[in-house]
XYZ file of C-alpha atoms in Angstrom:
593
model
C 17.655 -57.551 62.167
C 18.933 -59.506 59.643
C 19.530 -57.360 56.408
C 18.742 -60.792 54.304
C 15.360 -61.112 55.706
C 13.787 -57.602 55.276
C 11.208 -57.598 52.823
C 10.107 -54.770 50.228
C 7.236 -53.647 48.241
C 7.372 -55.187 44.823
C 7.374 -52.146 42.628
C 4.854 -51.371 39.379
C 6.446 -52.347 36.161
C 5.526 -48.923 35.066
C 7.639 -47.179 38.068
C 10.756 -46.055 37.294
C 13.845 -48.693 39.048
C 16.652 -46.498 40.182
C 19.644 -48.801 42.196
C 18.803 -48.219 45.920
C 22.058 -47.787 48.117
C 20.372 -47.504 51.242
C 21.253 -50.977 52.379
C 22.918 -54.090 51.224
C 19.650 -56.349 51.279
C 17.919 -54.060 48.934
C 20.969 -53.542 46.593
C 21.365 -57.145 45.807
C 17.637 -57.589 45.392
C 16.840 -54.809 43.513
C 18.388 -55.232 39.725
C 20.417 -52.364 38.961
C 18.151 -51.352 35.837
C 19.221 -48.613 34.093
C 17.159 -45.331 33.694
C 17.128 -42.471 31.269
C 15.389 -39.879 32.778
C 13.061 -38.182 30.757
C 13.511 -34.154 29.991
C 15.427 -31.577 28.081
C 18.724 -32.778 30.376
C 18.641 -36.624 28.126
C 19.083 -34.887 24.747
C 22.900 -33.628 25.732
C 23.902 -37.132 26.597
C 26.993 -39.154 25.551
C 25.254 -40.856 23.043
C 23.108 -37.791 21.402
C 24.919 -37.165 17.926
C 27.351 -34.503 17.510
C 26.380 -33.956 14.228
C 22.194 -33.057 15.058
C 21.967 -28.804 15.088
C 20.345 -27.497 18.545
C 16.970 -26.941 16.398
C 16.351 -29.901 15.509
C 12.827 -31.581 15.422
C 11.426 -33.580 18.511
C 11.002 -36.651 16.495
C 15.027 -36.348 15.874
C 15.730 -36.082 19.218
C 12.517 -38.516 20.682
C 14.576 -41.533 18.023
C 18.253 -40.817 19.667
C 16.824 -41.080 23.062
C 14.770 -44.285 22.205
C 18.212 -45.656 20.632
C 20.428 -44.539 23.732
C 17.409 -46.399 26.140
C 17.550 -49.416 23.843
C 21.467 -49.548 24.241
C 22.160 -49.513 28.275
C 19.315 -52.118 28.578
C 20.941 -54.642 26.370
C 23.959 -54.080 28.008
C 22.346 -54.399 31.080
C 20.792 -57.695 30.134
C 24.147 -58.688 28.930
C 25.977 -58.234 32.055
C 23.099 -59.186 34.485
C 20.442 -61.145 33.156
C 21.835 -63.182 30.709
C 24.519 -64.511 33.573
C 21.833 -64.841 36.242
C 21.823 -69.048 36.027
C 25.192 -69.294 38.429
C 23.785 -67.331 41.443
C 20.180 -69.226 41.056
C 21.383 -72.183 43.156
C 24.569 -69.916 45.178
C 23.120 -67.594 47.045
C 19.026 -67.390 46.250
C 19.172 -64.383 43.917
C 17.678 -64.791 40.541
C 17.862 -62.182 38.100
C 15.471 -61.358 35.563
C 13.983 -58.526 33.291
C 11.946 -55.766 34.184
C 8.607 -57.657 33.347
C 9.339 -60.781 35.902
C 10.546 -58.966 39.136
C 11.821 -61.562 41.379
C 13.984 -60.861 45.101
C 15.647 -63.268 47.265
C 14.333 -63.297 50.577
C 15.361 -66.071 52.986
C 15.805 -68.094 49.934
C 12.087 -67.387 48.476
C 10.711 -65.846 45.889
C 8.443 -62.526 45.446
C 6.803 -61.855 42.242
C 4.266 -59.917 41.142
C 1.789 -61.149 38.049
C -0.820 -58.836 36.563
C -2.162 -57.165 39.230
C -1.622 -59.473 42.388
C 1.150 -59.145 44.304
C 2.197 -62.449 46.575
C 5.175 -62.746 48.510
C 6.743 -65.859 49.649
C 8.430 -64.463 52.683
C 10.784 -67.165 54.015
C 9.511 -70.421 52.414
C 12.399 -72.391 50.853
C 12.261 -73.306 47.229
C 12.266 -76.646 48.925
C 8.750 -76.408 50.097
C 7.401 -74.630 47.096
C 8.741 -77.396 44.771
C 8.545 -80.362 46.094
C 8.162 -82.282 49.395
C 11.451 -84.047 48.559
C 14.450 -84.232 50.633
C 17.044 -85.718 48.634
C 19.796 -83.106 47.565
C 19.049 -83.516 43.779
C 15.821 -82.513 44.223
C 16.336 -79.286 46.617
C 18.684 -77.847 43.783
C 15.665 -77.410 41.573
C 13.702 -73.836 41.818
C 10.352 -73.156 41.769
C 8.575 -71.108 39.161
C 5.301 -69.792 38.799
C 3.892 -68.449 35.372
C 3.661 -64.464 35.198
C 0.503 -64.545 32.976
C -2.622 -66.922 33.149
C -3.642 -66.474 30.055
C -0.134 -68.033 28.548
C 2.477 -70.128 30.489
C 5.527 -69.012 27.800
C 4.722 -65.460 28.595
C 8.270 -63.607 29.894
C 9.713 -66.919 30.814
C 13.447 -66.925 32.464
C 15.171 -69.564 30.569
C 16.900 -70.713 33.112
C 13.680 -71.507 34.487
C 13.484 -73.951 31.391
C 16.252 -75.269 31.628
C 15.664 -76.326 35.480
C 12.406 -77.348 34.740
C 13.358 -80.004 32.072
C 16.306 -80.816 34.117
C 14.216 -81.628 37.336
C 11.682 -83.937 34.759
C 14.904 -85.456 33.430
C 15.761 -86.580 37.297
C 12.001 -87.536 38.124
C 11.935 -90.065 35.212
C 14.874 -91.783 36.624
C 13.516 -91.446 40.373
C 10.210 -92.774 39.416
C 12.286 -95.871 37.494
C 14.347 -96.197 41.139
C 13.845 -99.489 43.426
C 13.508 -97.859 46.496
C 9.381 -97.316 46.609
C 9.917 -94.042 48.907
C 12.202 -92.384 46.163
C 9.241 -93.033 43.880
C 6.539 -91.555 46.289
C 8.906 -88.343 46.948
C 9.252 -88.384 42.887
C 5.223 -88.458 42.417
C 4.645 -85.783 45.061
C 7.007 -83.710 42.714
C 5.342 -84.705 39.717
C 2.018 -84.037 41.518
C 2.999 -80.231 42.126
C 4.997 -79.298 38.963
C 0.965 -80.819 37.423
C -0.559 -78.581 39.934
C 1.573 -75.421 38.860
C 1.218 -75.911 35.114
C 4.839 -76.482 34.928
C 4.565 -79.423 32.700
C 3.679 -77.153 30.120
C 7.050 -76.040 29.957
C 8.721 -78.866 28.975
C 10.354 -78.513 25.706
C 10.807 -82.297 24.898
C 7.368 -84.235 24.298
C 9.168 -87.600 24.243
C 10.913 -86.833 27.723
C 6.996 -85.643 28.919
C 5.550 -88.756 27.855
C 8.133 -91.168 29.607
C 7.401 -88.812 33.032
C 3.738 -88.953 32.618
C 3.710 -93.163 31.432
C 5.737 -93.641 34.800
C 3.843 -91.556 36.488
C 0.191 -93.103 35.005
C 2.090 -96.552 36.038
C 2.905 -95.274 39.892
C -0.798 -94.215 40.182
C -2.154 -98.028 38.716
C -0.066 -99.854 41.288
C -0.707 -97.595 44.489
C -1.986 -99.269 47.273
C -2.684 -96.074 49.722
C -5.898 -95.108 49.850
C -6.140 -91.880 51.022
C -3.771 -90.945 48.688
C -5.601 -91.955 45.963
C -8.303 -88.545 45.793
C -5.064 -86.490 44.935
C -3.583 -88.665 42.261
C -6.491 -88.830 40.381
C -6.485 -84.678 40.871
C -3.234 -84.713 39.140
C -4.411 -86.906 36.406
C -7.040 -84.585 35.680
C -4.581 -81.523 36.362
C -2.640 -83.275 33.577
C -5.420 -83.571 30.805
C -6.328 -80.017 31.509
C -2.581 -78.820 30.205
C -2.473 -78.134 26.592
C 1.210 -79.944 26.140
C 0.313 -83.203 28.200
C -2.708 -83.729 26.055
C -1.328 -84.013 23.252
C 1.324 -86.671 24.526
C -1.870 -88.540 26.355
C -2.856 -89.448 22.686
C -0.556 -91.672 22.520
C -2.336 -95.213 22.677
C -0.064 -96.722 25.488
C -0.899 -93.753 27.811
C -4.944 -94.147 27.165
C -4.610 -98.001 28.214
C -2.847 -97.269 31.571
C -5.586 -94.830 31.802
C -7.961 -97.304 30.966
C -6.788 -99.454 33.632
C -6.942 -96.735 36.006
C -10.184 -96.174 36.002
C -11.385 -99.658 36.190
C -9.092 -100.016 39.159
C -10.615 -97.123 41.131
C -13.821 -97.141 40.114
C -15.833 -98.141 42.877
C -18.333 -96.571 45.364
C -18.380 -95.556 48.566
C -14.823 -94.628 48.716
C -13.027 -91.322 49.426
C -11.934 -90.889 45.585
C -14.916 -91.739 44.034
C -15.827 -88.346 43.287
C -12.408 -87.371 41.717
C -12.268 -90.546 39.977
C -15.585 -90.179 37.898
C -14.418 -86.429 37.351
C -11.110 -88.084 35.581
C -13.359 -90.593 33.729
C -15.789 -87.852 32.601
C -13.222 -85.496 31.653
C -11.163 -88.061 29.442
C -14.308 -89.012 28.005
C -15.137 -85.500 26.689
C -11.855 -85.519 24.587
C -12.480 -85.904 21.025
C -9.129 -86.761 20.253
C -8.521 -89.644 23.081
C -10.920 -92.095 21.052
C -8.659 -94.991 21.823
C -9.826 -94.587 25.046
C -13.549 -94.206 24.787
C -13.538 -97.383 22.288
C -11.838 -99.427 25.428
C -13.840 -98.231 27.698
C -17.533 -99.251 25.536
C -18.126 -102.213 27.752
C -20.430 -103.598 29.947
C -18.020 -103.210 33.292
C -17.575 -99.335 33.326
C -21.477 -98.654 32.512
C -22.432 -101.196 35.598
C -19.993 -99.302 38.201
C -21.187 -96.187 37.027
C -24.544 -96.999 37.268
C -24.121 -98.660 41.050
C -22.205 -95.367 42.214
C -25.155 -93.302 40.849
C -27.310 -95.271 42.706
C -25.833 -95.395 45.927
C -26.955 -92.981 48.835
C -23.368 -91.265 49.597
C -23.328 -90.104 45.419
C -22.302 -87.149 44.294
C -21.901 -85.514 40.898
C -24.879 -86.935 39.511
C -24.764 -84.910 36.496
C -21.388 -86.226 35.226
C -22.122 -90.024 36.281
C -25.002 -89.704 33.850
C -23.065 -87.706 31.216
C -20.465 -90.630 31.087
C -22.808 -93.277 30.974
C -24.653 -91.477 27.436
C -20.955 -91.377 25.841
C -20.361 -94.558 26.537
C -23.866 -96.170 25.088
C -23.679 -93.851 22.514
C -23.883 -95.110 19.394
C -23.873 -98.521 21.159
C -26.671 -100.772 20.439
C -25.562 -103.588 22.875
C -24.672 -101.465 25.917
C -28.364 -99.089 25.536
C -29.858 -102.832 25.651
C -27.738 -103.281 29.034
C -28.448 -100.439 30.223
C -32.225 -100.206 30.043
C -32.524 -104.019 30.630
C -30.445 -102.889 33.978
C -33.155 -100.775 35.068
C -31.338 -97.304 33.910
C -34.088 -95.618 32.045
C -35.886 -96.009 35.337
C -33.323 -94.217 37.362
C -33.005 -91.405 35.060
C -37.163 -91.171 35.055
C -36.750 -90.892 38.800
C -34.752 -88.534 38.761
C -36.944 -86.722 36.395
C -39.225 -86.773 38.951
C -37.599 -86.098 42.084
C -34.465 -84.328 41.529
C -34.331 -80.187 41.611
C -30.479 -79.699 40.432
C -31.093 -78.381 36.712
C -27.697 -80.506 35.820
C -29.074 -83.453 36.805
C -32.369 -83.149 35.233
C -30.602 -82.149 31.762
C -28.226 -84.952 31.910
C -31.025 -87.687 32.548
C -33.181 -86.051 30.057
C -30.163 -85.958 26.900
C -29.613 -89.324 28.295
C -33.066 -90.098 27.570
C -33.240 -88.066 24.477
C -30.058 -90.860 23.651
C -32.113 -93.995 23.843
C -35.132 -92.718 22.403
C -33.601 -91.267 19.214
C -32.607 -95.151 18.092
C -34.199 -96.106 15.419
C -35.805 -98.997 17.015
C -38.727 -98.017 18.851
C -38.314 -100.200 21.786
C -36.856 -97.386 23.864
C -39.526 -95.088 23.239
C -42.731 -97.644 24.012
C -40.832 -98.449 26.872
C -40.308 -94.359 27.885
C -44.243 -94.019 27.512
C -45.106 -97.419 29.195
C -42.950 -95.867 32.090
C -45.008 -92.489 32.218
C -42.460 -90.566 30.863
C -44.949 -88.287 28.587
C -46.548 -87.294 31.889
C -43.296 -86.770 33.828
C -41.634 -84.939 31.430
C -45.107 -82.671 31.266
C -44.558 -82.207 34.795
C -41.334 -80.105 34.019
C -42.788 -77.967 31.159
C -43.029 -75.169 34.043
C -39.258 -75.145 35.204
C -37.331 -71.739 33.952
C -34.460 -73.369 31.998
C -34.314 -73.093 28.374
C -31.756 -75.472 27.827
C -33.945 -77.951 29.982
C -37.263 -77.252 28.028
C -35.262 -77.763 25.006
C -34.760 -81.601 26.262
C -38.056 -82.339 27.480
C -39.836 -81.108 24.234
C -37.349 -82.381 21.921
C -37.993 -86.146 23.965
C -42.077 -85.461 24.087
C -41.719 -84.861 20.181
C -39.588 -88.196 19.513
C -42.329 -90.172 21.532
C -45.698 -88.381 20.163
C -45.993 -90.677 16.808
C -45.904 -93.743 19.562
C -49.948 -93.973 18.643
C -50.678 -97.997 20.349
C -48.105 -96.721 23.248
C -49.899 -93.236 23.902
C -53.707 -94.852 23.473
C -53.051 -96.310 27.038
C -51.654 -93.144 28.851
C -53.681 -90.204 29.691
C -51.468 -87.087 28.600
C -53.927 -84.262 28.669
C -52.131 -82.404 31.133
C -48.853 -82.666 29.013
C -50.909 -81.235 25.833
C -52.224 -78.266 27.837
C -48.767 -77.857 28.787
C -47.252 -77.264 25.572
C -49.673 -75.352 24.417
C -49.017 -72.953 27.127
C -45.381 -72.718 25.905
C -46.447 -72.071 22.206
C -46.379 -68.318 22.797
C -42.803 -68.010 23.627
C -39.975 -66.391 21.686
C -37.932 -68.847 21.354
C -38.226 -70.860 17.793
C -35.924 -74.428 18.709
C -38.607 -74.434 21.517
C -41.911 -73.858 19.583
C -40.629 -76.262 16.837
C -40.128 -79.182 19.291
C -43.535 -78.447 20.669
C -45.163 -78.034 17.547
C -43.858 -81.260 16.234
C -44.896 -82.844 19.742
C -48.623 -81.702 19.107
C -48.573 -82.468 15.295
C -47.534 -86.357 16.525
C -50.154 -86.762 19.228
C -52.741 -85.011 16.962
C -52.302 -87.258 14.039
C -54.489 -90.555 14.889
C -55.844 -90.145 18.841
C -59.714 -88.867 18.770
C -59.055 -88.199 22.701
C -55.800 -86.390 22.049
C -57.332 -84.260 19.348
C -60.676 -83.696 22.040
C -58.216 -82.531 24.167
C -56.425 -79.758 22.114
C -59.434 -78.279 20.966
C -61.236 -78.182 24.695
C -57.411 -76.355 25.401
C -58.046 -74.140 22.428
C -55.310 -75.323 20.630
C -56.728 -73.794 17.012
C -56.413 -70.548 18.250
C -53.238 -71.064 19.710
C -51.795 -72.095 16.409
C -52.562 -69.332 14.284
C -51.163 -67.452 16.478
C -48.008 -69.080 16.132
C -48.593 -68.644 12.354
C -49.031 -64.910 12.861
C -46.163 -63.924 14.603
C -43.440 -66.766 12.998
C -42.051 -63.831 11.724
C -40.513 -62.431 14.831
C -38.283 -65.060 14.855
C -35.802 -63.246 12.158
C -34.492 -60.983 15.123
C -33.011 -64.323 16.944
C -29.424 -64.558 16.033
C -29.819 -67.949 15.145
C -27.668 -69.822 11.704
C -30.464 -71.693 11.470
C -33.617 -69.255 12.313
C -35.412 -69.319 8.672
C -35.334 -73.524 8.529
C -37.117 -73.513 12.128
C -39.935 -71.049 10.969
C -40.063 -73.136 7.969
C -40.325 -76.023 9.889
C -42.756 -74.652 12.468
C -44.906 -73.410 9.705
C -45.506 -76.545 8.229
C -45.733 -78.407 11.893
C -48.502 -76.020 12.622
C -50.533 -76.392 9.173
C -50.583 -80.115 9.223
C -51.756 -80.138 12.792
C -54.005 -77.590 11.630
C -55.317 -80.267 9.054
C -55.490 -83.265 11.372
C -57.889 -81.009 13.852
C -60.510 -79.726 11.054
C -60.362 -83.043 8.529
C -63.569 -84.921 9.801
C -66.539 -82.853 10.415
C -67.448 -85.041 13.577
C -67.897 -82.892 17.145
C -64.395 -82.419 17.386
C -63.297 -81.265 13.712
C -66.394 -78.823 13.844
C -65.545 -77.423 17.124
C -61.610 -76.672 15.514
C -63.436 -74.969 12.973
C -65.575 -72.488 14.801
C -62.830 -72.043 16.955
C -60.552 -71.211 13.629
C -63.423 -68.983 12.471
C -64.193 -66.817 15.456
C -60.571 -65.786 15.753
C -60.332 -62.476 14.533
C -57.976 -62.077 11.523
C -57.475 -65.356 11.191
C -58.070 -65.455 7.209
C -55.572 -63.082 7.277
C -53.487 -64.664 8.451
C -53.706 -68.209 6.234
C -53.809 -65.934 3.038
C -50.277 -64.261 4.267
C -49.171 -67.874 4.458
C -50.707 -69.050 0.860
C -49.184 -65.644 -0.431
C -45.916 -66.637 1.073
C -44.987 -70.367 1.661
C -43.892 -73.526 -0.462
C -46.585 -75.816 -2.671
C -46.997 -77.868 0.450
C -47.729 -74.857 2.597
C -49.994 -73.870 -0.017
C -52.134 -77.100 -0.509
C -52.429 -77.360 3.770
C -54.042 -73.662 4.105
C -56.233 -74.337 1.393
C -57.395 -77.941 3.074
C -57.935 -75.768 6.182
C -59.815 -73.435 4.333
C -61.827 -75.945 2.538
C -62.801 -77.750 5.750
C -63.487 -74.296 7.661
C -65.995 -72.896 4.984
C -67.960 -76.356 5.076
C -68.640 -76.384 8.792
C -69.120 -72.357 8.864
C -71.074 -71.312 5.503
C -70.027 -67.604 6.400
C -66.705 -67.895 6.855
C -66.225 -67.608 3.355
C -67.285 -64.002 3.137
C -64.089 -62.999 4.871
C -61.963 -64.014 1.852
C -63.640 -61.707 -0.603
C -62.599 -58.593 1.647
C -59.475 -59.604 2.803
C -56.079 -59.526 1.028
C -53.009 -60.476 1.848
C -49.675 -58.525 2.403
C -47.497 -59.495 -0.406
C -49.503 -59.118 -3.335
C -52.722 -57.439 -2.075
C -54.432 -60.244 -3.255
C -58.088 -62.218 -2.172
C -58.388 -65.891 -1.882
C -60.390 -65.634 -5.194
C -57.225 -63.706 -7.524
C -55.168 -66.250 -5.629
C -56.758 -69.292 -7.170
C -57.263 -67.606 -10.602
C -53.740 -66.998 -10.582
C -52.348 -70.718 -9.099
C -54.783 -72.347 -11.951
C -53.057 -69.752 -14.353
C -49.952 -70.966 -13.389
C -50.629 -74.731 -13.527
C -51.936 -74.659 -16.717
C -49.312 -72.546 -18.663
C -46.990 -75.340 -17.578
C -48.956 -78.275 -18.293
């Protein structure tokens, strides 16, 4: 067997390396690291002090020891390491420190990073760097990061230096005539993007020439099926921390631009990676340049044809693209529902089950209706989007019910639009929700019932038949629980909710016709419910205050003895009855005045 092709176990880093002499393959692969082995025997070396008496403390000795370790390795490094750039292109053999463990076999590589060990075997650096065949490319190594987490981390630098002298020969391959030189130089540029390698490049003008020539390759490709894994290196490329910060540069966002109006279309093998591309430049904050190109009519039509034909795929980020484009946008929302868009996102609403999808078309939706024009809105209701979004109020996720509620609220002051739809089923729905512990929820359904409750007879009929007064208070009861939530914002949504809850509160019990007087019983009957208004008179703003006492008011008319409750009950701040209450707020009002 050929000694050259006999493989070994990588070793641990935390093993000690003692030169193996047990064959020639393993002597030349193995670096000859030195070792200071550890025991009585290593204080009598050379390099302990003749001056140090035989008693002398550990930490004396532990310090010499440390220095004489410290000493042999940096000579080691000096004589090895450091001159380990000559035999990377003679004979295979790369040296390296102790942390990046590296052996020639058949010309490979074997490394081990973290805890995974891969060997190469007997692939040539030719086929782990490129697919090219010309000699100045098959001089270049490969090199693969030792760390995930950071692609600097215990870096060779002659590994640097190859690496910017391979991007230094791309640029002038991609620049060549010959169109096959210029494939063979984007295949390269395809796997150093696929390998992070482009992080490593030290120059960021030299990086943006490669990556303009190579953006300008990808524009005027005419191979199809080799257009899915361009547009994977594009993205490949945005994803690495150094390229991004050269793709700011405006001339790189319009060849992007281009780009994706180029490939763009439907039905076509790339389609998929081509709206990932688009959605994932889109989504960078700092690449406005291109977002403000791409605010146009064109890209919001393809994207809504690919979403609607039968072969799509990644719904979710078709959708997502299409609200950062018309966001903001007053002409292209107007295109886009005039196109039929608000429509589509309804159906999917309605028929979709991917939780994605149904949260994209409903921020989507939360997009249009949120414009200060109410157009979108009457048109979301005229559509019956009060009664599909009701429809959803029973899935599991959060995030989702967060949408739907947050739209339902935006639409529930719509009073002409609503007094044509039937929503009863979407009332009883949120009311249903009103117990849960989750305050960004119960404030968007809150607000939702405080809208619909406001100037609609029938809505109001239908949250007392659903026993929405008793529902309330309860909310009112336990708002308190909210503090636990580890929310920045947890004692502005209680406030919030509070007052949501005490103005619907109002609207139910302000006209003593069937259905005011039929709140009020209801508000009567509940048990501790005057406790439960005094804690919030005891405790909330002048606004809270006024509300409870309108509820109060308009509870005592329609039920004579539900004023009896006040004089024994107190509240749980000040231990005060409704009566000391007043005396004390006219008090007040007249020391000031």
């Amino acid at each position: 067997m050929d000694p050259m092709s006999s493989a070994y176990a990588v070793p641990s880093p935390y093993d000690q390396q003692v030169p193996s002499t047990s064959s020639p393959s393993c002597a030349m692969a193995r670096p000859n690291t030195p070792q200071t082995p550890y025991g009585r025997s290593a204080f009598g070396s050379a390099h302990a002090s003749p001056f140090r008496p035989a008693n002398a403390a550990d930490a004396v000795r532990l310090r010499e020891t440390c220095a004489a370790r410290n000493a042999q390795t940096a000579q080691w490094m000096d004589s090895q390491y450091l001159a380990g750039v000559s035999g990377y292109h003679g004979n295979g053999v790369q040296s390296g420190p102790c942390s990046v463990m590296s052996a020639a076999s058949g010309g490979g590589m074997s490394m081990m990073s973290g805890m995974s060990q891969m060997s190469l075997g007997n692939m040539s650096q030719l086929s782990i760097c490129t697919q090219l065949t010309e000699a100045h490319y098959t001089q270049n190594a490969a090199y693969q990061t030792t760390s995930g987490a950071s692609s600097v981390e215990n870096i060779d630098p002659s590994n640097i230096f190859e690496i910017n002298r391979q991007v230094n020969t791309l640029i002038m391959s991609l620049r060549h005539e010959d169109p096959e030189i210029r494939r063979k130089a984007a295949n390269s540029v395809q796997s150093m993007a696929r390998q992070r390698l482009l992080a490593m490049v030290s120059n960021h003008a030299t990086l943006r020439e490669l990556i303009c020539h190579f953006l300008q390759f990808v524009l005027e490709h005419t191979i199809e099926q080799n257009i899915t894994q361009l547009m994977q290196s594009i993205f490949n490329i945005l994803n690495c921390r150094t390229c991004f910060v050269v793709m700011q540069d405006r001339y790189i966002q319009q060849i992007l631009v281009h780009i994706i109006a180029k490939y763009l279309m439907p039905d076509h093998p790339f389609t998929a990676w081509t709206v990932i591309a688009f959605t994932a430049i889109l989504r960078k904050k700092d690449l406005r340049g291109f977002r403000r190109m791409c605010r146009n009519e064109y890209f919001v039509r393809q994207l809504m044809i690919i979403l609607g034909s039968t072969s799509s795929s990644h719904k979710s980020l078709i959708i997502d693209s299409i609200r950062m484009l018309i966001t903001r946008n007053l002409p292209l929302k107007e295109f886009f529902v005039r196109s039929k868009g608000m429509e589509k996102l309804l159906e999917f609403m309605s028929c979709e089950h991917e939780e994605k999808v149904l949260r994209s078309s409903a921020t989507t939706l939360l997009t249009l209706i949120s414009t200060e024009s109410a157009k979108y809105g009457i048109e979301f209701v005229k559509l019956g989007g009060v009664q599909i979004f009701g429809n959803l109020l029973s899935h599991g996720s959060t995030m989702l019910l967060h949408e739907v509620l947050h739209c339902l609220a935006g639409v529930g002051d719509l009073k002409e639009a609503l007094e044509t739809q039937d929503i009863s089923n979407t009332i009883v729905s949120v009311l249903q929700l009103m117990g849960a512990h989750d305050p960004i929820l119960v404030n968007h359904g809150t607000a939702f019932l405080l809208n619909v409750s406001a100037n609609s007879i029938r809505n109001k009929a239908s949250m007392v038949t659903a026993q929405a007064p008793d529902t309330l208070l309860s909310v009112l009861n336990h708002r308190n629980n909210y503090l636990t939530i580890p929310l920045a914002n947890v004692r502005q949504l209680i406030a919030s909710i509070t007052d949501n809850v005490l103005i619907c509160l109002a609207n139910l019990t302000r006209n003593q016709d069937e259905c005011g007087r039929a709140a009020c019983i209801q508000i009567a009957r509940k048990p501790d419910s005057a406790k439960t208004l005094l804690n919030v008179l005891a405790s909330g703003t002048v606004e809270c205050q006024n509300r409870v006492l309108m509820v109060i008011y308009s509870t005592c008319i329609c039920v004579a003895e539900y004023k009896l409750f006040f004089l024994d009950t107190v509240d749980d701040y000040n231990q005060s009855n409704l009566v000391t209450f007043i005396l004390r707020l006219l008090w007040n009002n007249f020391v000031q005045y």
